[in-house]
Coordinates of C-alpha atoms and ligand atoms in Angstrom, one line a residue:
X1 CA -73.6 -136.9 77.0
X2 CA -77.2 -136.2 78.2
X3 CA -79.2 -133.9 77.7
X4 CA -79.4 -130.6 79.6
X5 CA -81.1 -126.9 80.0
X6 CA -80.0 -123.9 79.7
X7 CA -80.6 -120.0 80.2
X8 CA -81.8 -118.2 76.7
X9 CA -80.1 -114.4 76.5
X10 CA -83.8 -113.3 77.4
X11 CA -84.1 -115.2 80.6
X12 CA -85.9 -118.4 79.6
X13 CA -85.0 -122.1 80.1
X14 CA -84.3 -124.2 77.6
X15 CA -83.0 -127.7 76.1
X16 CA -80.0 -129.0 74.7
X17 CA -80.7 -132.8 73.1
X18 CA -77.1 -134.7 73.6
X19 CA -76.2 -134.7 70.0
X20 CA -76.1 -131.2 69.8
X21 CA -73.3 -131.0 72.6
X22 CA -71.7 -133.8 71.1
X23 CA -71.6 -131.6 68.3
X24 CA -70.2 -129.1 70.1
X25 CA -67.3 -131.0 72.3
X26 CA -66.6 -132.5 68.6
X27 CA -65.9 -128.4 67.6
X28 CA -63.6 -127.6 70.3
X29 CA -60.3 -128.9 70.8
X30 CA -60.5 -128.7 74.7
X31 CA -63.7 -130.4 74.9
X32 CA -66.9 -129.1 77.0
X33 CA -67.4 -129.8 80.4
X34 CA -71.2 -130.2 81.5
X35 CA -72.6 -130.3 85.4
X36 CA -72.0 -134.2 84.6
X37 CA -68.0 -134.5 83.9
X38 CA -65.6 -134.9 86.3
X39 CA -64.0 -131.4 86.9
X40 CA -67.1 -129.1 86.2
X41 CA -66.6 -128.3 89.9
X42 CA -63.4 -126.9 89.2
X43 CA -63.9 -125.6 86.8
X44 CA -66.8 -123.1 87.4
X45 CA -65.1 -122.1 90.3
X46 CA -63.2 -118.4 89.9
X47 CA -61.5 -116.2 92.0
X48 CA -64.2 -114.8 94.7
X49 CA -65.8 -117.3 96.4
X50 CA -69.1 -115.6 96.6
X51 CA -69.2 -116.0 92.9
X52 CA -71.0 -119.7 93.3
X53 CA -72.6 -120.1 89.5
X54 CA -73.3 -123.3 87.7
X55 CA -73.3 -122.9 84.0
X56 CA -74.4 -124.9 81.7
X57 CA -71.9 -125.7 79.1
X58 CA -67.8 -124.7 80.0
X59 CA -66.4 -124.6 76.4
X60 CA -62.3 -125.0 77.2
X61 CA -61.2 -123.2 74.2
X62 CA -57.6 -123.8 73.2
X63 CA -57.3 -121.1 70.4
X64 CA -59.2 -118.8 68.7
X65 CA -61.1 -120.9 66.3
X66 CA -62.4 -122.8 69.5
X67 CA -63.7 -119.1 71.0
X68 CA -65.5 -118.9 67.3
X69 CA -67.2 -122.1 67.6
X70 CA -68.5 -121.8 71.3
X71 CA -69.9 -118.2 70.1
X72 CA -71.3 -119.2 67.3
X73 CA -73.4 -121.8 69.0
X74 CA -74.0 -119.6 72.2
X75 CA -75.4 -117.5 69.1
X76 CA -77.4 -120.1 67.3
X77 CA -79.1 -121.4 71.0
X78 CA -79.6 -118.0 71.9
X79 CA -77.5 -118.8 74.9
X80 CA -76.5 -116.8 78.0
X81 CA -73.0 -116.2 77.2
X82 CA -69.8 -115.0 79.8
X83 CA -65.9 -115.3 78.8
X84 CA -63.2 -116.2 81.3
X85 CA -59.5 -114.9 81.4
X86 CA -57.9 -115.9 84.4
X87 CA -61.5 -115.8 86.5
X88 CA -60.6 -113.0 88.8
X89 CA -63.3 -110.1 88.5
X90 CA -64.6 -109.5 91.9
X91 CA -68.3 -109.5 89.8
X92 CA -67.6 -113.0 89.2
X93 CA -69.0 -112.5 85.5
X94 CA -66.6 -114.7 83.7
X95 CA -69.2 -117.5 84.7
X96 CA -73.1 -117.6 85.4
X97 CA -76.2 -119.7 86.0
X98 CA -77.5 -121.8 82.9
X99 CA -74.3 -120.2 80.4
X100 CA -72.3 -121.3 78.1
X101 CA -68.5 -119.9 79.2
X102 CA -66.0 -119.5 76.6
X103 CA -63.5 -120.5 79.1
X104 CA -59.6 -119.3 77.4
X105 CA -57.8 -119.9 80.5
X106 CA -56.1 -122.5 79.2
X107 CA -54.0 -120.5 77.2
X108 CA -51.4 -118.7 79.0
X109 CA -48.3 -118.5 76.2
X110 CA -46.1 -115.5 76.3
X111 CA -44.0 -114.7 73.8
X112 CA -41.5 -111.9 74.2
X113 CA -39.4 -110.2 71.5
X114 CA -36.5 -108.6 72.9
X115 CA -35.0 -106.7 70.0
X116 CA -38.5 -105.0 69.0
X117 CA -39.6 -105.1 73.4
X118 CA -43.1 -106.5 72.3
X119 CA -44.8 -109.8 74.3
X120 CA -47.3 -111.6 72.1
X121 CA -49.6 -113.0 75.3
X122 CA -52.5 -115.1 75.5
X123 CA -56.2 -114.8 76.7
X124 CA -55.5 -116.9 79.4
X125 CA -52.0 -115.4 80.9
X126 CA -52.0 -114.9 84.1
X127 CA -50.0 -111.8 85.5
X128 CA -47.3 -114.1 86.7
X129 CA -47.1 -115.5 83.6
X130 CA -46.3 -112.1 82.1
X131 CA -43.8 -111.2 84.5
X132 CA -41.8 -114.9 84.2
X133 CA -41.0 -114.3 80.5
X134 CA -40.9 -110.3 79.9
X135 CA -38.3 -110.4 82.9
X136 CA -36.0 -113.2 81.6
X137 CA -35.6 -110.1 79.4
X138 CA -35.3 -107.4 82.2
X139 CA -38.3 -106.1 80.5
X140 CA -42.5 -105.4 81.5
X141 CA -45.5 -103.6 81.0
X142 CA -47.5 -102.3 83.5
X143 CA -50.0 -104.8 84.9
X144 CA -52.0 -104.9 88.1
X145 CA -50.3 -106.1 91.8
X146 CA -51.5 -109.3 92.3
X147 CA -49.7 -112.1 90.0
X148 CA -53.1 -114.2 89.6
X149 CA -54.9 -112.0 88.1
X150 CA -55.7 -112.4 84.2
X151 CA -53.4 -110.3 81.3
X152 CA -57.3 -110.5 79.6
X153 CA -59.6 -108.9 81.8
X154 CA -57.4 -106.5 83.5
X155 CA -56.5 -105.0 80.1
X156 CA -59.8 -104.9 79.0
X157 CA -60.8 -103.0 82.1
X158 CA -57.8 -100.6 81.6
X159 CA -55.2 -102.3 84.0
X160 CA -52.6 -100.3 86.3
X161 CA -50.4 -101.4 88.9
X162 CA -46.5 -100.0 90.2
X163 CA -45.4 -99.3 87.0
X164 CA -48.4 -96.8 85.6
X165 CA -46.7 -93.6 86.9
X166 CA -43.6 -94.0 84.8
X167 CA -45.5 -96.0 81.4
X168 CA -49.0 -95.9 81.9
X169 CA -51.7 -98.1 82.0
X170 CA -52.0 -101.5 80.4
X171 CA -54.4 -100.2 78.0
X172 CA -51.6 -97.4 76.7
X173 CA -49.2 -100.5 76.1
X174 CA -51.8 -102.3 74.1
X175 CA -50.0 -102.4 70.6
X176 CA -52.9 -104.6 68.8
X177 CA -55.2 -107.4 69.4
X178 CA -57.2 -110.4 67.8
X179 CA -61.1 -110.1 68.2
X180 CA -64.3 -112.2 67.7
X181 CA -66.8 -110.3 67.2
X182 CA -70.4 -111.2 68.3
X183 CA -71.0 -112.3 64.2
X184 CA -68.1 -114.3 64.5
X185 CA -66.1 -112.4 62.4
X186 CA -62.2 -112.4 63.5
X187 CA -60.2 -109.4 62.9
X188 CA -57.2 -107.6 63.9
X189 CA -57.6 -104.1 65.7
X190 CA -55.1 -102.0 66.5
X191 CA -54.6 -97.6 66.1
X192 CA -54.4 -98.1 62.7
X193 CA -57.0 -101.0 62.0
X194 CA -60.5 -100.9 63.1
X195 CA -59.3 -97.7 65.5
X196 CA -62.9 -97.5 66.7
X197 CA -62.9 -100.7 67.8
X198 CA -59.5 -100.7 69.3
X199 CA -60.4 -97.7 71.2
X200 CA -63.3 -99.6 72.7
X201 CA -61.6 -102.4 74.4
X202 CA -59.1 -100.0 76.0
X203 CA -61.3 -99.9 79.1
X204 CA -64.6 -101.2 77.7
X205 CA -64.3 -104.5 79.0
X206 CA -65.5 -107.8 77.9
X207 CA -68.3 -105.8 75.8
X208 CA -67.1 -105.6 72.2
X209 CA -66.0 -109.3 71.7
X210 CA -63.8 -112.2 72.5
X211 CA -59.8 -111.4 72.5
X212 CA -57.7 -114.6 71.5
X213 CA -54.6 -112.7 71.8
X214 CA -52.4 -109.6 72.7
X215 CA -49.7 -107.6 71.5
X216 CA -47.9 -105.5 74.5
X217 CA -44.6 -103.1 74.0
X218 CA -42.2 -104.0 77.4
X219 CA -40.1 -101.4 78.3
X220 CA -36.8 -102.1 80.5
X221 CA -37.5 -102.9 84.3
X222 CA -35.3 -104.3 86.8
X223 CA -34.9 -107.3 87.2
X224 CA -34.3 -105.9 90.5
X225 CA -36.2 -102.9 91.9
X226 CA -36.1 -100.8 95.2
X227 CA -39.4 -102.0 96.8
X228 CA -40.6 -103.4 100.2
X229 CA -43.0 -102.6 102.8
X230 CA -43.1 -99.7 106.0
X231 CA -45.3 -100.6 108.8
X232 CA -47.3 -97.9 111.2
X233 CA -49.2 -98.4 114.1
X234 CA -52.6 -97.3 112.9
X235 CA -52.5 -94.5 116.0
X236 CA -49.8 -92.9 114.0
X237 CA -52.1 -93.0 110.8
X238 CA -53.1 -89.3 111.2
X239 CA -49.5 -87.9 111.2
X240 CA -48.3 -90.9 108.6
X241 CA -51.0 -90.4 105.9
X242 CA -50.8 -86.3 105.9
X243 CA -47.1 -86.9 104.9
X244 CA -47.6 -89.7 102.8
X245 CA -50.3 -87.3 101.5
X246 CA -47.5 -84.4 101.1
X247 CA -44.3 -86.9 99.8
X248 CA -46.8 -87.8 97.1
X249 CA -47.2 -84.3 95.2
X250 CA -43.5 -84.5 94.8
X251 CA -42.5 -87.8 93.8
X252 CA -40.6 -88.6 91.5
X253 CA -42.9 -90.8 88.1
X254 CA -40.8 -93.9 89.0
X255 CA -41.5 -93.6 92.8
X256 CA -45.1 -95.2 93.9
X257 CA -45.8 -95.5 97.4
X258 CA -49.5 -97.5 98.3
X259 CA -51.0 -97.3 101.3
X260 CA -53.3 -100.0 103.2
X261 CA -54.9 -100.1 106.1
X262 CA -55.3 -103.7 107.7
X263 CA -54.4 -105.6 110.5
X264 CA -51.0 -106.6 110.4
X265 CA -50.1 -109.9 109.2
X266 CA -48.1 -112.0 111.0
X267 CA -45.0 -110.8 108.3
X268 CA -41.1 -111.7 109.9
X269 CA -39.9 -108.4 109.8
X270 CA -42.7 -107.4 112.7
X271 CA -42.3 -108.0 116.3
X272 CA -44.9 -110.5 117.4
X273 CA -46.6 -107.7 119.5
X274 CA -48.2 -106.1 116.4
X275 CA -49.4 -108.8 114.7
X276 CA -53.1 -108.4 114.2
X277 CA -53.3 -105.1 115.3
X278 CA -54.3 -102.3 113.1
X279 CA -51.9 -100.7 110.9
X280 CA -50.9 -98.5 108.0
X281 CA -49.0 -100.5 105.6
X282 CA -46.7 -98.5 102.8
X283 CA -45.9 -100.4 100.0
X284 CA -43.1 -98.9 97.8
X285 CA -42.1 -99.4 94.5
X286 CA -39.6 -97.8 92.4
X287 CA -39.6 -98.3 88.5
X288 CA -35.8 -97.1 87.7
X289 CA -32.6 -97.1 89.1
X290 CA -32.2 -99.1 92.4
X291 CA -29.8 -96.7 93.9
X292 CA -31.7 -93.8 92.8
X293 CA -34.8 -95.7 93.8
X294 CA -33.1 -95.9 97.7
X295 CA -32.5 -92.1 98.2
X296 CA -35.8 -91.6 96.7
X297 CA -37.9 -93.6 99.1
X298 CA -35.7 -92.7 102.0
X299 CA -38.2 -90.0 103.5
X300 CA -41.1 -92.9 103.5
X301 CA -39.1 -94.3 107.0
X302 CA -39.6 -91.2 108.5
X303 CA -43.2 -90.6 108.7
X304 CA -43.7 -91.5 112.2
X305 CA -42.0 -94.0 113.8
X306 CA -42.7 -97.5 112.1
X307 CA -43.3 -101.1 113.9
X308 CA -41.2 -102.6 111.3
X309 CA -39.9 -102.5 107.2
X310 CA -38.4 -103.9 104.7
X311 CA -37.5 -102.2 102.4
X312 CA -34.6 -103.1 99.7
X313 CA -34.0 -104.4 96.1
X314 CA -36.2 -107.4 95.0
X315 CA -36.6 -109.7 92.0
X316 CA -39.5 -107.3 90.0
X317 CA -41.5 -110.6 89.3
X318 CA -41.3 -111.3 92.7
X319 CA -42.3 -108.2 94.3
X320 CA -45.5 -108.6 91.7
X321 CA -46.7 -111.5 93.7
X322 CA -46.0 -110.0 97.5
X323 CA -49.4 -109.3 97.9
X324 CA -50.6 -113.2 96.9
X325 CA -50.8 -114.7 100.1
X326 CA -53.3 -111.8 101.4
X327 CA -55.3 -112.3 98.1
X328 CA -55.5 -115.5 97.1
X329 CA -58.4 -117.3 95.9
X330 CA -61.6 -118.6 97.6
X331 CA -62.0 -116.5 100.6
X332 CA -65.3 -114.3 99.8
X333 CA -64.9 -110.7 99.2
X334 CA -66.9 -107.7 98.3
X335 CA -64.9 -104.6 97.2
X336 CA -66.8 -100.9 96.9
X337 CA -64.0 -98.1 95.4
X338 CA -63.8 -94.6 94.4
X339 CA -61.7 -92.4 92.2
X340 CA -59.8 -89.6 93.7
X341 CA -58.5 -86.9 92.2
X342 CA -57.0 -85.9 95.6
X343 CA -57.0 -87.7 99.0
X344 CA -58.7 -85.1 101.2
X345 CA -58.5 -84.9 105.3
X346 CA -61.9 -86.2 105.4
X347 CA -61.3 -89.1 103.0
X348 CA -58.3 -89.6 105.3
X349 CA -61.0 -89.5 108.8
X350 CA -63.3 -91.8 107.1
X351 CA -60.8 -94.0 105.4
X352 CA -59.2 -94.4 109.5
X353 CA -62.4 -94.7 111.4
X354 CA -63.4 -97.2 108.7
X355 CA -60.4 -99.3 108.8
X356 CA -60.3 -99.5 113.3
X357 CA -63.8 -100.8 112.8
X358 CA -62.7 -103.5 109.8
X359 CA -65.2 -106.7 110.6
X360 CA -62.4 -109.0 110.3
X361 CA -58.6 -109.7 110.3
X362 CA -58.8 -109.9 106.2
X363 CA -60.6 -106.8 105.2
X364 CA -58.5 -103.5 103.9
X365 CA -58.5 -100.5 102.5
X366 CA -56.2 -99.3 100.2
X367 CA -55.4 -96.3 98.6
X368 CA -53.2 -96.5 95.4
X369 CA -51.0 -93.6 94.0
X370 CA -51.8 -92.9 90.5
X371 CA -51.4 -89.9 88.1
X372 CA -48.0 -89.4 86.1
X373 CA -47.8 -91.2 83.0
X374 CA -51.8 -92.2 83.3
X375 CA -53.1 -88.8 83.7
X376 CA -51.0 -87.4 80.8
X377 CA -53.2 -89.5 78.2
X378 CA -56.2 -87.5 77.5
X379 CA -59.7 -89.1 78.3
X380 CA -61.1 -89.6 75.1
X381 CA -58.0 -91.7 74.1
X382 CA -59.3 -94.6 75.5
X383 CA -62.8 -96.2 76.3
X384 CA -61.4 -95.9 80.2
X385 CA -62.5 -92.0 81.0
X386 CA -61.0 -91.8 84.6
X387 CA -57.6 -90.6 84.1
X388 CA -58.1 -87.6 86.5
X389 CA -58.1 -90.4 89.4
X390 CA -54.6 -89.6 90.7
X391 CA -55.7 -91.8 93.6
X392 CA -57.9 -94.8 93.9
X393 CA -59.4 -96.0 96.9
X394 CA -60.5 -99.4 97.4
X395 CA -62.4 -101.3 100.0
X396 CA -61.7 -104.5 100.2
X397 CA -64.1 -106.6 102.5
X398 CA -63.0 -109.9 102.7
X399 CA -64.0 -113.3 105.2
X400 CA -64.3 -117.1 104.9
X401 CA -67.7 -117.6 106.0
X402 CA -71.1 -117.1 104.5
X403 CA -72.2 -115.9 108.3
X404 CA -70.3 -113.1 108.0
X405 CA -71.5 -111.6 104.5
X406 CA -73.9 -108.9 105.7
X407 CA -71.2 -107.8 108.3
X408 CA -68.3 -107.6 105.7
X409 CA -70.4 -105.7 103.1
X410 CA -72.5 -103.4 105.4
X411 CA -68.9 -102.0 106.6
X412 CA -68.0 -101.5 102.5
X413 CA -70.6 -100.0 101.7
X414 CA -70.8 -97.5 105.0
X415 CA -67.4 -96.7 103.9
X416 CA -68.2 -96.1 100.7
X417 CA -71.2 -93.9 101.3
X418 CA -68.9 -92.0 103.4
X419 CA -66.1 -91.4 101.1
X420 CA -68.3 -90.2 98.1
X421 CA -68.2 -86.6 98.6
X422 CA -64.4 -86.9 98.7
X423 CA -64.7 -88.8 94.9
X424 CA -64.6 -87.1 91.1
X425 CA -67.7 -89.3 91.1
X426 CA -66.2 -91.6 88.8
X427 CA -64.7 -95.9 89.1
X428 CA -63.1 -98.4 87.7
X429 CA -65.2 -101.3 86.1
X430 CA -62.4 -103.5 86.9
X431 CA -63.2 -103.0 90.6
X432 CA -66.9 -102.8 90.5
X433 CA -68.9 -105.7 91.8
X434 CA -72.2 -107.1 90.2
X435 CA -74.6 -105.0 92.0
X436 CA -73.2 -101.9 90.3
X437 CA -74.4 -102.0 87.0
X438 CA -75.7 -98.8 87.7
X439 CA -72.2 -96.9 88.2
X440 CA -70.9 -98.2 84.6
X441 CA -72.5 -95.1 83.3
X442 CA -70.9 -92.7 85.3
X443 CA -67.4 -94.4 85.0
X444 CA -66.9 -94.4 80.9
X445 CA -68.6 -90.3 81.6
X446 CA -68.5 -88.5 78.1
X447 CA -66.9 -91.6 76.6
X448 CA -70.4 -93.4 77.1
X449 CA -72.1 -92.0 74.1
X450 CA -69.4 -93.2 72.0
X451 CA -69.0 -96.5 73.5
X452 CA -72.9 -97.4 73.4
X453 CA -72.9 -96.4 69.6
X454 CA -69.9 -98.9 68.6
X455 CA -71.6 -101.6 70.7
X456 CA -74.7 -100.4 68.5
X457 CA -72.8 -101.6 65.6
X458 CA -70.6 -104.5 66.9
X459 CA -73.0 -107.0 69.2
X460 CA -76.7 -105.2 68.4
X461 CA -78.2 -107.7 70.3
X462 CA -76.0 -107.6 73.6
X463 CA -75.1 -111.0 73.2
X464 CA -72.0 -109.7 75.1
X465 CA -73.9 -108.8 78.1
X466 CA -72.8 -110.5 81.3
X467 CA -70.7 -108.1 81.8
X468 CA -70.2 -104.6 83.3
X469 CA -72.8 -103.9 80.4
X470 CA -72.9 -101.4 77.9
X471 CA -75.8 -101.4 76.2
X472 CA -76.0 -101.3 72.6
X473 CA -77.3 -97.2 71.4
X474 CA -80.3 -98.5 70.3
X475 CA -81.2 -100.2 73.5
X476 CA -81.1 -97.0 75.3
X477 CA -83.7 -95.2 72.9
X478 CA -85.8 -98.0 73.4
X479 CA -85.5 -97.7 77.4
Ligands
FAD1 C1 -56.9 -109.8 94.1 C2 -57.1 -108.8 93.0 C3 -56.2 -107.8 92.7 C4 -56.4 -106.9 91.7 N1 -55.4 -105.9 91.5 C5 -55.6 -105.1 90.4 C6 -54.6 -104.1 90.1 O1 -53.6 -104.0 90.8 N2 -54.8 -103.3 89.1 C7 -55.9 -103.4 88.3 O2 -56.0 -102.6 87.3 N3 -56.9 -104.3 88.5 C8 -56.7 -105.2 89.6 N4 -57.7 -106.1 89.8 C9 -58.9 -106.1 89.0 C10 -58.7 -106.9 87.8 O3 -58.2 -106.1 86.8 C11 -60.0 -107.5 87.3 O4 -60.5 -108.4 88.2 C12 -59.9 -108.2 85.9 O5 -61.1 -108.3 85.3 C13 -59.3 -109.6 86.1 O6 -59.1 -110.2 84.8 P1 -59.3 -111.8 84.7 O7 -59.0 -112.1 83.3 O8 -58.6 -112.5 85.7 O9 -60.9 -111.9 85.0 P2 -62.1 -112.7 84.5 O10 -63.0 -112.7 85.7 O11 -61.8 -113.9 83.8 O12 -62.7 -111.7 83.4 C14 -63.4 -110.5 83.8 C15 -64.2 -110.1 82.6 O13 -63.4 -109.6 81.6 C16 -64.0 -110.0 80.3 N5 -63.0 -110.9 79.6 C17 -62.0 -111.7 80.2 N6 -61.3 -112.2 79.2 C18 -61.8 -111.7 78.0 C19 -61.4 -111.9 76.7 N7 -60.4 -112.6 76.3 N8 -62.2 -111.3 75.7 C20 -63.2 -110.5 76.1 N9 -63.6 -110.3 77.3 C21 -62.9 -110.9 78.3 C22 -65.3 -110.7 80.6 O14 -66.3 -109.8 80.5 C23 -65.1 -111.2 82.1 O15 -66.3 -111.2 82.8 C24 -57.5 -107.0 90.9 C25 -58.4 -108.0 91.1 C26 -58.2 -108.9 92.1 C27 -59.3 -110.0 92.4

């Protein structure tokens, strides 16, 4: 193994001899992958393909006493330190320049118990992963809508998808979990054990330490649920959204009805003459009953008059990875989103103007229905403050080629400007990209204070900071 630099937590460069790594590769059962194995490649690459880092050291941790040795020596080295679940945050933060990654991804066992509806899942699970086991069952817990995504980092965040209307978020379904903290002490939090603490990683992010597992309650689901997609020309977005708008206030906790905007992909169920032509996509899911779920989502099919749907019951799991094809990973993307606590008509004229001048056949906007089950949990439950978000918009600039960066985020972040007086101000970290530090603030909102002071006590030094960061309490002072 030769010898290599590194980033220090303060900025500096610095050396590693090879016996140190050796050391270190010894200490882990995955082994560490360096700029000079075969994989590194790989393995630095995540989801978003503007995310191009090369760190220095990519610790593959198998379990948790792997995590502890890769922190402890980030630690000793005063390295620059990021932690990877399934490698999907549009900040690209689970790897950086010059750092040492406590890479878990490996790790993706579920274990479900049926009798007490629990799921035991690793740091690495992905969301499909999740889904697989839980429905063998015909059980779940709400996760996010995309079936690559990380269990780890959406939770963290606060995690919601179809199912947070009827059972709430991912965080409200978090039962326990193992931490590392930045001392490299393990310990088990839950509402009863180290509360503070468990109340910080409900929403907090990757701030507070490393999580080797998770303990989820499932509740019944499916295996088949009333779900599918109704297409509108995006002429007929005006009349469409003001309904969907309307059917929304009404519906039912098990009903959720998502709307994008995007040109149409070439889907079977669409005649040829709409493909790539702008549309409102509704996406409907219903958590319950598939009968019930039928007469409730009936109206959706009357909001204008559609180019297409298909609409019926589907495998739950597989109605979790629908979206995969439009999301998969590589492409480059740059998102910019707001919270809504209602969608206004001039959210509604910027969100359309916005989405007939999208740059490119991959960029969207969508606007997910929230509320119900989420909004019931007051705000100073969890680390994640934004429960008044019954809606959240998000803008999701997407393309292939570096040429077309500036394009593709100039036309997010127009939109965005434009929707902000339409927001409660607040966001979701899970959505925020790395240039938006400064919003992290704003999105935790009275819960801040609180967070900063257990991050005071738990990682002083920010060793946990390549992240949507929360500064330690003292750090602010000293600003
Ligand atoms: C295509 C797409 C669709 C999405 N859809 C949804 C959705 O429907 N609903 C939703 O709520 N969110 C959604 N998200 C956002 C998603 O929740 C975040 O991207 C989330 O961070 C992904 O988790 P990950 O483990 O894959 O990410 P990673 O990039 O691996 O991790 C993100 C951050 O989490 C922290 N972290 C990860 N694992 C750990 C750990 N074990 N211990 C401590 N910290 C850790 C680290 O700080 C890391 O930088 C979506 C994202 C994408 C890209």
């Amino acid at each position: 193994m030769k010898e290599l630099s590194y980033t220090t937590l303060d900025g500096r460069d610095a050396r590693l001899n090879a016996s140190k790594l050796e050391a270190l590769a010894a200490g882990i059962r995955g082994g560490i992958v360096t700029a000079d194995s075969d994989g590194y490649d790989a393995a630095r690459k995540v989801w978003n393909g503007m995310a191009d880092r090369r760190p220095a050291v990519i610790a593959r941790c198998l379990n948790a006493q792997d995590a502890r040795t890769a922190l402890s020596f980030a630690r000793e080295h005063q390295m620059r330190l990021t932690v990877r679940g399934g490698g999907h945050h549009i900040a690209g933060n689970s790897v950086a320049d010059g750092a040492l990654v406590i890479d878990q991804s490996a790790q993706r066992s579920v274990r479900i118990d049926p009798l007490q509806r629990t799921a035991r899942v690793a740091p690495g699970a992905l969301l499909g992963d999740f889904d697989r086991e839980a429905q063998a069952f015909g059980l779940a817990t709400p996760l996010g809508i995309n079936s690559t995504t990380g269990v780890a980092g959406l939770c963290l965040g606060g995690g919601f998808g179809w199912l947070t209307r009827k059972y709430g978020m991912t965080i409200d379904n978090l039962i326990s979990a193992d931490i590392v903290t930045a001392d490299g002490r393990q310990s088990v939090v839950s509402a009863t054990q180290e509360p503070d603490l468990f109340w910080a990683i409900r929403g907090g992010g990757g701030n507070f330490g490393v999580v080797t597992s998770f303990e989820f309650k499932l509740h019944p689901v499916g295996p088949e649920v009333y779900s599918g997609l109704v297409v509108y020309p995006l002429e007929q977005a005006d009349g469409v959204l003001r309904a969907w708008r309307a059917f929304t206030r009404t519906a039912p906790l098990e009903l959720n009805v998502w709307a994008v905007l995007r040109k149409a992909p070439p889907l079977p169920f669409l005649p040829a003459s709409i493909h790539g032509r702008n549309v409102v996509i509704l996406a409907v899911v219903y958590a319950g009953d598939a009968d019930a779920g039928e007469r409730a989502a009936a109206p959706v099919l009357g909001f204008g008059t559609p180019a297409g749907s298909h609409l019926g019951r589907n495998p739950y799991a597989a109605f979790q990875a629908a979206f995969d094809p439009l999301l998969a990973p590589g492409a480059r993307n740059y998102w910019k989103s707001h919270n809504l606590a209602q969608v206004s008509d001039g959210l509604l004229e910027v969100v359309v103007a916005a989405a007939a001048a999208a740059p490119g056949p991959e960029c969207e906007v969508f606007l997910a229905q929230l509320g119900g089950a989420m909004a019931a949990v007051p705000a100073t439950d969890t680390a994640y403050a934004g429960r008044d978000a019954n809606f959240v918009m998000n803008v999701h600039g997407r393309w292939q080629s570096a040429a077309d960066d500036a394009q593709g985020r100039d036309w997010a972040r127009s939109l965005y400007r434009a929707a902000a007086p339409h927001s409660t101000g607040g966001g979701y970290v899970n959505f925020f990209t790395e240039d938006e530090g400064e919003r992290v603030a704003q999105a935790y909102g009275g819960n801040y204070g609180r967070l900063q002071a257990i991050k005071q006590r738990v990682d002083p030094d920010n060793l946990f900071r390549i992240n949507l960061n929360v500064p330690p309490a003292a750090a602010k002072r000293a600003a």
